[in-house]
Amino acid sequence: MSQTIKAAIVGTGFIGPAHLEALRRIPNIEVTGLVEVNQEVADAKAAELGIPNAYTFENMLKDESIDVVHICTPNFLHFPQAKACMLAGKHVVCEKPLSMTIEEAEELVKVAKETGLINAVHFNLRYYPMVRQMRVMRQKGELGDVYSVMGSYLQDWLIHKTDYSWRLDPKQSGGSRVVADIGSHLLDMTEYVTGLKITAVMADFSIVHPTRLKPLKAVESFSGKALDPKDYEEYEVTSEDYATIMLRFDNGRTGSIVVSQVNAGRKNRLNIEISGSKANYEFNAEKPNELWIGKRDTANSILMKDPALVDEGARSLVSFPGGHQEGFPDTSKQLFKEVYAAVREGKQPESPTFPTFADGLRELIIGEAIVESNAKEAWVKI
């Protein structure tokens, strides 16, 4: 492979440009292609984002110069597009959820294994340096035995009846919304940091707005823009706005998480608290450069993100000195650094440090059990 790795991005909603911005901060990676729903839209978006080539998806597959494809489209397109890219010999970074069903994800894992291509899922929130720090400290025995996990992921961008996104359409997003969208990040982080496996779930969903007003004009996610009353039509909502989930782990302990997109003032608040026999760790993504460490017999402390203070296992995720804040955009950069290091080697690592299609499958299995639990009003084993 030449020194410069060439990439294409499929989709230009909220997350596509976030991938682009992160990739542009990594040396020897060039985003040379942009894919959209048709050539006209692709041309316009490529010009807007400063990407030299615009394609339809089928034409992008034919371009042998493109090494890696980032799939940033609505959920229902993840499976067919990821599969087509791998069959065309291209490495894939896919947004979560990996697919709409477990069966589709299993097929993607199989194709990835057969082709040997690099495959990654964008669980970028585990790439906050202080999240990696928690994992390293736990691996070193500083947390002790895990007693419990409490987590929440709260947003407010769907609090109004007039708020709309393609994620509200089950044909595009699947049967679950808030759990699949943001809950998957929190569940992935829980298993990643603790080293435990979730063995059973008990879930309760709430639909705050059984009917919503769908805009007849395009409105981008998180834009907060309002339209006139005549620009809306009423429709029925079938996916959850809010979910409470109890967890059981393979060490016999329990936990709980709450996920919501209707909590006013919470713009993107992921919070996780892990209680152990030796210490208690709390991380809040709205204060991403801090890790709270609780103790029983000595003073509590706050560890600030600083390459001179974090453990060696977390240092690779810190790009700036202490006091220089790093946040959400940096998580994607750090994830992509590890993915593209594998791309440069030309093969999927035996023990990847980044989340793979197998991790994407794992979250679909947990997510489906959560949906089943809510429907049955009962514990469901995983």
Short mmCIF file of C-alpha atoms in Angstrom, two decimals:
data_model
loop_
_atom_site.label_atom_id
_atom_site.label_comp_id
_atom_site.label_asym_id
_atom_site.label_seq_id
_atom_site.Cartn_x
_atom_site.Cartn_y
_atom_site.Cartn_z
CA MET A 1 0.00 0.00 0.00
CA SER A 2 1.17 3.51 -0.82
CA GLN A 3 2.02 5.86 2.02
CA THR A 4 -1.28 7.72 1.70
CA ILE A 5 -4.39 5.68 2.48
CA LYS A 6 -7.43 6.82 0.51
CA ALA A 7 -10.90 6.76 2.03
CA ALA A 8 -14.48 7.44 1.03
CA ILE A 9 -17.38 8.51 3.23
CA VAL A 10 -20.91 7.33 2.55
CA GLY A 11 -23.55 9.68 3.97
CA THR A 12 -23.41 13.32 5.05
CA GLY A 13 -25.84 13.67 7.94
CA PHE A 14 -24.55 14.55 11.42
CA ILE A 15 -21.93 11.82 11.72
CA GLY A 16 -20.44 11.71 8.20
CA PRO A 17 -18.78 15.13 8.49
CA ALA A 18 -17.61 14.13 12.00
CA HIS A 19 -15.75 11.17 10.46
CA LEU A 20 -14.31 13.50 7.82
CA GLU A 21 -13.04 16.05 10.35
CA ALA A 22 -11.37 13.31 12.43
CA LEU A 23 -9.71 11.69 9.42
CA ARG A 24 -8.29 15.02 8.28
CA ARG A 25 -6.34 15.25 11.55
CA ILE A 26 -4.48 11.98 10.98
CA PRO A 27 -1.33 12.05 8.79
CA ASN A 28 -1.21 10.18 5.48
CA ILE A 29 -4.97 9.65 5.20
CA GLU A 30 -6.83 11.37 2.40
CA VAL A 31 -10.61 11.39 2.03
CA THR A 32 -10.90 11.40 -1.75
CA GLY A 33 -14.52 10.32 -2.20
CA LEU A 34 -17.99 11.19 -1.01
CA VAL A 35 -21.11 9.11 -1.64
CA GLU A 36 -24.67 10.32 -1.43
CA VAL A 37 -28.14 9.16 -2.45
CA ASN A 38 -27.68 10.43 -6.03
CA GLN A 39 -25.01 12.14 -8.09
CA GLU A 40 -26.54 15.61 -7.78
CA VAL A 41 -26.55 15.51 -3.98
CA ALA A 42 -23.09 13.93 -3.94
CA ASP A 43 -21.70 16.71 -6.15
CA ALA A 44 -23.16 19.42 -3.93
CA LYS A 45 -21.99 17.86 -0.65
CA ALA A 46 -18.51 17.09 -2.01
CA ALA A 47 -18.09 20.72 -3.03
CA GLU A 48 -19.37 21.91 0.34
CA LEU A 49 -17.00 19.64 2.29
CA GLY A 50 -13.98 20.04 0.02
CA ILE A 51 -13.81 16.41 -1.13
CA PRO A 52 -12.44 16.01 -4.68
CA ASN A 53 -14.66 13.17 -5.95
CA ALA A 54 -18.39 12.58 -5.70
CA TYR A 55 -20.01 9.22 -6.41
CA THR A 56 -23.11 7.13 -6.28
CA PHE A 57 -22.48 4.07 -4.11
CA GLU A 58 -22.13 1.70 -7.06
CA ASN A 59 -19.58 3.92 -8.81
CA MET A 60 -17.55 4.30 -5.62
CA LEU A 61 -17.23 0.50 -5.39
CA LYS A 62 -15.64 0.48 -8.85
CA ASP A 63 -12.90 2.92 -7.86
CA GLU A 64 -9.94 0.71 -7.01
CA SER A 65 -7.98 3.62 -5.53
CA ILE A 66 -10.25 3.75 -2.48
CA ASP A 67 -8.91 1.61 0.33
CA VAL A 68 -11.34 2.25 3.19
CA VAL A 69 -15.05 3.10 3.25
CA HIS A 70 -16.79 4.82 6.16
CA ILE A 71 -20.49 3.97 6.22
CA CYS A 72 -22.40 6.83 7.85
CA THR A 73 -25.87 6.20 6.45
CA PRO A 74 -29.19 5.35 8.17
CA ASN A 75 -29.24 1.97 9.88
CA PHE A 76 -31.10 -0.01 7.21
CA LEU A 77 -28.25 0.62 4.74
CA HIS A 78 -25.41 -0.57 6.99
CA PHE A 79 -25.66 -4.27 6.15
CA PRO A 80 -25.95 -4.10 2.35
CA GLN A 81 -23.34 -1.36 2.05
CA ALA A 82 -20.80 -2.95 4.42
CA LYS A 83 -21.16 -6.30 2.68
CA ALA A 84 -20.81 -4.78 -0.79
CA CYS A 85 -17.69 -2.86 0.25
CA MET A 86 -15.96 -5.95 1.63
CA LEU A 87 -16.87 -8.01 -1.43
CA ALA A 88 -15.31 -5.21 -3.48
CA GLY A 89 -12.09 -5.61 -1.44
CA LYS A 90 -12.43 -2.48 0.67
CA HIS A 91 -11.87 -2.14 4.41
CA VAL A 92 -14.93 -0.89 6.31
CA VAL A 93 -15.63 1.40 9.23
CA CYS A 94 -19.36 1.23 9.94
CA GLU A 95 -21.59 3.32 12.14
CA LYS A 96 -23.57 1.55 14.83
CA PRO A 97 -25.77 -0.42 14.92
CA LEU A 98 -23.89 -2.71 12.56
CA SER A 99 -27.15 -3.91 10.98
CA MET A 100 -30.89 -4.16 11.53
CA THR A 101 -30.85 -7.81 12.66
CA ILE A 102 -28.61 -10.33 14.38
CA GLU A 103 -28.65 -12.51 11.27
CA GLU A 104 -27.33 -9.67 9.11
CA ALA A 105 -24.57 -8.93 11.62
CA GLU A 106 -23.59 -12.60 11.75
CA GLU A 107 -23.24 -12.58 7.98
CA LEU A 108 -21.05 -9.47 8.10
CA VAL A 109 -18.81 -11.07 10.71
CA LYS A 110 -18.52 -14.13 8.46
CA VAL A 111 -17.70 -12.10 5.34
CA ALA A 112 -15.14 -10.06 7.27
CA LYS A 113 -13.44 -13.24 8.45
CA GLU A 114 -13.45 -14.79 4.98
CA THR A 115 -12.03 -11.69 3.29
CA GLY A 116 -9.56 -10.82 6.06
CA LEU A 117 -10.37 -7.15 5.59
CA ILE A 118 -10.17 -4.57 8.36
CA ASN A 119 -13.60 -4.15 9.95
CA ALA A 120 -14.55 -1.68 12.66
CA VAL A 121 -17.69 -0.31 14.27
CA HIS A 122 -17.76 3.31 15.42
CA PHE A 123 -18.11 2.79 19.18
CA ASN A 124 -15.99 5.88 19.56
CA LEU A 125 -17.07 6.79 23.09
CA ARG A 126 -14.80 4.13 24.58
CA TYR A 127 -11.95 6.27 23.17
CA TYR A 128 -12.15 9.03 25.74
CA PRO A 129 -8.73 8.80 27.46
CA MET A 130 -10.33 8.58 30.90
CA VAL A 131 -12.52 5.66 29.81
CA ARG A 132 -9.41 3.79 28.70
CA GLN A 133 -7.82 4.84 32.01
CA MET A 134 -10.66 3.19 33.94
CA ARG A 135 -10.17 -0.02 31.98
CA VAL A 136 -6.41 -0.02 32.59
CA MET A 137 -6.84 0.64 36.31
CA ARG A 138 -9.35 -2.19 36.54
CA GLN A 139 -6.96 -4.52 34.70
CA LYS A 140 -4.22 -3.58 37.20
CA GLY A 141 -6.48 -4.56 40.10
CA GLU A 142 -7.01 -1.03 41.42
CA LEU A 143 -10.80 -1.27 41.22
CA GLY A 144 -11.02 -4.68 42.87
CA ASP A 145 -14.01 -6.95 42.33
CA VAL A 146 -16.82 -5.20 40.47
CA TYR A 147 -19.84 -4.81 42.77
CA SER A 148 -22.22 -2.80 40.60
CA VAL A 149 -22.57 -0.53 37.58
CA MET A 150 -24.86 2.48 37.28
CA GLY A 151 -25.07 4.34 34.00
CA SER A 152 -27.13 6.87 32.12
CA TYR A 153 -27.06 8.43 28.68
CA LEU A 154 -29.33 11.45 28.46
CA GLN A 155 -30.11 13.80 25.57
CA ASP A 156 -32.90 16.29 24.87
CA TRP A 157 -32.97 16.65 21.09
CA LEU A 158 -36.28 14.75 20.74
CA ILE A 159 -38.10 16.32 23.69
CA HIS A 160 -40.60 18.29 21.58
CA LYS A 161 -43.47 16.73 19.68
CA THR A 162 -42.20 18.51 16.57
CA ASP A 163 -38.67 17.10 16.84
CA TYR A 164 -38.00 14.65 14.03
CA SER A 165 -35.25 12.40 12.71
CA TRP A 166 -35.08 9.41 10.39
CA ARG A 167 -34.32 7.47 13.58
CA LEU A 168 -38.04 7.69 14.40
CA ASP A 169 -38.88 5.63 11.29
CA PRO A 170 -38.55 1.90 12.11
CA LYS A 171 -38.08 1.10 8.43
CA GLN A 172 -34.85 3.11 8.51
CA SER A 173 -33.66 2.64 12.09
CA GLY A 174 -35.08 -0.70 13.24
CA GLY A 175 -37.33 -1.71 16.11
CA SER A 176 -35.38 0.10 18.83
CA ARG A 177 -34.35 3.74 18.87
CA VAL A 178 -32.86 5.14 22.06
CA VAL A 179 -31.35 1.80 23.13
CA ALA A 180 -29.88 1.09 19.68
CA ASP A 181 -28.72 4.67 19.14
CA ILE A 182 -27.12 5.78 22.41
CA GLY A 183 -27.74 2.82 24.71
CA SER A 184 -25.43 0.70 22.58
CA HIS A 185 -22.55 3.09 23.37
CA LEU A 186 -23.18 2.82 27.11
CA LEU A 187 -23.56 -0.98 27.04
CA ASP A 188 -20.40 -1.33 24.97
CA MET A 189 -18.53 0.89 27.41
CA THR A 190 -19.83 -1.08 30.39
CA GLU A 191 -18.47 -4.40 29.14
CA TYR A 192 -15.29 -2.78 27.79
CA VAL A 193 -14.33 -1.12 31.08
CA THR A 194 -15.45 -3.81 33.54
CA GLY A 195 -14.32 -6.84 31.52
CA LEU A 196 -17.63 -8.46 32.46
CA LYS A 197 -20.31 -9.89 30.19
CA ILE A 198 -23.98 -9.00 30.52
CA THR A 199 -25.89 -12.26 31.01
CA ALA A 200 -29.49 -11.07 31.42
CA VAL A 201 -31.56 -7.89 31.08
CA MET A 202 -34.85 -6.52 32.37
CA ALA A 203 -36.17 -3.50 30.47
CA ASP A 204 -39.03 -1.04 30.62
CA PHE A 205 -39.63 1.39 27.73
CA SER A 206 -41.58 4.64 27.61
CA ILE A 207 -42.90 6.49 24.56
CA VAL A 208 -43.35 10.07 25.71
CA HIS A 209 -44.96 11.23 22.45
CA PRO A 210 -47.18 8.44 21.02
CA THR A 211 -47.76 10.72 18.06
CA ARG A 212 -45.37 13.31 16.67
CA LEU A 213 -45.46 15.95 13.98
CA LYS A 214 -43.26 15.03 11.05
CA PRO A 215 -41.80 17.95 9.08
CA LEU A 216 -42.57 18.06 5.39
CA LYS A 217 -39.25 19.83 4.85
CA ALA A 218 -35.78 18.46 5.63
CA VAL A 219 -34.44 19.19 9.13
CA GLU A 220 -30.96 18.02 10.15
CA SER A 221 -30.47 16.09 13.40
CA PHE A 222 -29.53 18.27 16.40
CA SER A 223 -30.20 21.44 14.40
CA GLY A 224 -32.95 22.69 16.71
CA LYS A 225 -34.68 24.42 13.80
CA ALA A 226 -38.46 24.99 13.92
CA LEU A 227 -40.90 25.12 11.02
CA ASP A 228 -44.38 26.62 10.59
CA PRO A 229 -47.43 24.52 11.69
CA LYS A 230 -48.44 23.94 8.06
CA ASP A 231 -45.08 22.26 7.44
CA TYR A 232 -45.89 19.21 9.65
CA GLU A 233 -47.96 16.04 9.41
CA GLU A 234 -48.95 13.77 12.32
CA TYR A 235 -47.63 10.21 12.57
CA GLU A 236 -47.53 7.37 15.12
CA VAL A 237 -44.37 6.65 17.11
CA THR A 238 -43.49 3.00 17.83
CA SER A 239 -39.94 3.25 19.22
CA GLU A 240 -38.90 4.20 22.76
CA ASP A 241 -38.04 7.72 23.89
CA TYR A 242 -36.82 6.49 27.28
CA ALA A 243 -35.67 3.15 28.67
CA THR A 244 -34.76 1.79 32.09
CA ILE A 245 -32.71 -1.40 32.03
CA MET A 246 -31.51 -3.67 34.82
CA LEU A 247 -28.45 -5.82 34.12
CA ARG A 248 -26.98 -9.05 35.42
CA PHE A 249 -23.29 -9.82 34.91
CA ASP A 250 -21.29 -13.01 34.65
CA ASN A 251 -19.64 -12.37 38.04
CA GLY A 252 -23.06 -12.62 39.74
CA ARG A 253 -23.42 -8.87 40.31
CA THR A 254 -26.00 -6.45 38.94
CA GLY A 255 -26.29 -3.02 37.39
CA SER A 256 -28.72 -0.57 35.85
CA ILE A 257 -28.77 2.01 33.09
CA VAL A 258 -31.18 4.70 31.93
CA VAL A 259 -31.17 6.05 28.38
CA SER A 260 -33.29 8.94 27.17
CA GLN A 261 -33.59 11.46 24.37
CA VAL A 262 -36.23 13.54 26.18
CA ASN A 263 -34.34 14.99 29.20
CA ALA A 264 -34.33 18.78 28.95
CA GLY A 265 -30.92 20.38 29.21
CA ARG A 266 -29.00 17.14 28.81
CA LYS A 267 -27.35 17.64 25.44
CA ASN A 268 -25.13 14.56 25.38
CA ARG A 269 -24.62 13.35 28.94
CA LEU A 270 -23.16 9.86 29.20
CA ASN A 271 -22.39 9.01 32.82
CA ILE A 272 -21.04 5.71 34.14
CA GLU A 273 -20.24 4.80 37.74
CA ILE A 274 -18.50 1.51 38.50
CA SER A 275 -18.34 0.34 42.09
CA GLY A 276 -15.58 -2.07 43.12
CA SER A 277 -14.27 -3.61 46.31
CA LYS A 278 -11.30 -1.21 46.38
CA ALA A 279 -12.58 1.93 44.66
CA ASN A 280 -15.40 3.62 42.78
CA TYR A 281 -14.94 5.21 39.34
CA GLU A 282 -17.22 7.81 37.78
CA PHE A 283 -16.89 9.27 34.29
CA ASN A 284 -19.13 11.94 32.73
CA ALA A 285 -18.74 12.61 29.00
CA GLU A 286 -19.76 16.25 29.50
CA LYS A 287 -16.61 16.57 31.65
CA PRO A 288 -14.45 14.21 29.59
CA ASN A 289 -11.07 15.27 30.96
CA GLU A 290 -11.88 14.20 34.53
CA LEU A 291 -12.15 10.84 36.28
CA TRP A 292 -13.63 10.77 39.79
CA ILE A 293 -12.09 8.11 42.03
CA GLY A 294 -13.94 7.29 45.25
CA LYS A 295 -12.37 5.64 48.30
CA ARG A 296 -13.76 4.37 51.62
CA ASP A 297 -10.80 4.90 53.92
CA THR A 298 -8.84 7.68 52.21
CA ALA A 299 -9.72 10.90 50.44
CA ASN A 300 -11.56 10.85 47.15
CA SER A 301 -9.71 12.30 44.17
CA ILE A 302 -10.17 13.60 40.64
CA LEU A 303 -7.64 12.47 38.04
CA MET A 304 -7.25 15.03 35.27
CA LYS A 305 -6.40 13.98 31.74
CA ASP A 306 -2.65 14.45 31.43
CA PRO A 307 -0.17 12.25 29.55
CA ALA A 308 2.18 12.53 32.51
CA LEU A 309 -0.47 11.22 34.94
CA VAL A 310 -2.50 8.57 33.12
CA ASP A 311 -1.30 4.98 32.85
CA GLU A 312 0.77 3.92 29.87
CA GLY A 313 -2.16 1.92 28.49
CA ALA A 314 -4.23 5.10 28.16
CA ARG A 315 -1.46 7.46 27.07
CA SER A 316 -1.81 6.69 23.35
CA LEU A 317 -5.26 8.35 23.42
CA VAL A 318 -3.90 11.66 24.74
CA SER A 319 -2.72 14.07 22.07
CA PHE A 320 -2.26 17.25 24.12
CA PRO A 321 -0.68 18.20 27.48
CA GLY A 322 -2.65 18.42 30.70
CA GLY A 323 -5.05 21.36 30.82
CA HIS A 324 -5.60 21.22 27.05
CA GLN A 325 -9.10 19.83 26.70
CA GLU A 326 -9.94 16.89 24.45
CA GLY A 327 -13.52 15.80 23.76
CA PHE A 328 -16.01 14.11 21.45
CA PRO A 329 -14.28 14.88 18.11
CA ASP A 330 -11.05 13.42 19.45
CA THR A 331 -12.65 10.05 20.23
CA SER A 332 -13.18 9.34 16.54
CA LYS A 333 -9.66 10.45 15.72
CA GLN A 334 -8.17 8.10 18.30
CA LEU A 335 -10.31 5.17 17.12
CA PHE A 336 -9.39 5.80 13.48
CA LYS A 337 -5.68 5.98 14.36
CA GLU A 338 -5.85 2.38 15.56
CA VAL A 339 -8.00 1.24 12.63
CA TYR A 340 -5.73 2.79 10.02
CA ALA A 341 -2.65 1.35 11.67
CA ALA A 342 -4.20 -2.05 10.95
CA VAL A 343 -5.05 -0.96 7.40
CA ARG A 344 -1.43 -0.04 6.86
CA GLU A 345 -0.43 -3.52 8.05
CA GLY A 346 -2.93 -4.97 5.60
CA LYS A 347 -4.77 -7.37 7.89
CA GLN A 348 -7.18 -7.48 10.80
CA PRO A 349 -5.23 -7.96 14.08
CA GLU A 350 -5.79 -11.21 15.97
CA SER A 351 -6.70 -9.18 19.06
CA PRO A 352 -7.85 -5.78 17.79
CA THR A 353 -7.72 -2.84 20.16
CA PHE A 354 -10.61 -1.22 18.26
CA PRO A 355 -14.27 -2.32 18.20
CA THR A 356 -14.92 -4.76 15.34
CA PHE A 357 -17.92 -6.25 13.57
CA ALA A 358 -17.93 -8.89 16.32
CA ASP A 359 -18.48 -6.09 18.85
CA GLY A 360 -21.27 -4.75 16.66
CA LEU A 361 -22.88 -8.20 16.67
CA ARG A 362 -22.53 -8.36 20.45
CA GLU A 363 -24.46 -5.10 20.91
CA LEU A 364 -27.23 -6.30 18.58
CA ILE A 365 -27.60 -9.47 20.66
CA ILE A 366 -27.87 -7.40 23.86
CA GLY A 367 -30.20 -4.89 22.19
CA GLU A 368 -32.56 -7.58 20.90
CA ALA A 369 -32.73 -9.12 24.38
CA ILE A 370 -33.61 -5.68 25.79
CA VAL A 371 -36.44 -5.23 23.27
CA GLU A 372 -37.70 -8.74 24.03
CA SER A 373 -37.58 -8.05 27.77
CA ASN A 374 -39.68 -4.92 27.42
CA ALA A 375 -42.26 -6.78 25.33
CA LYS A 376 -42.46 -9.71 27.76
CA GLU A 377 -42.09 -7.62 30.93
CA ALA A 378 -39.61 -10.24 32.13
CA TRP A 379 -35.92 -11.00 32.53
CA VAL A 380 -34.32 -12.26 29.30
CA LYS A 381 -31.08 -14.22 29.31
CA ILE A 382 -28.33 -13.45 26.79
#
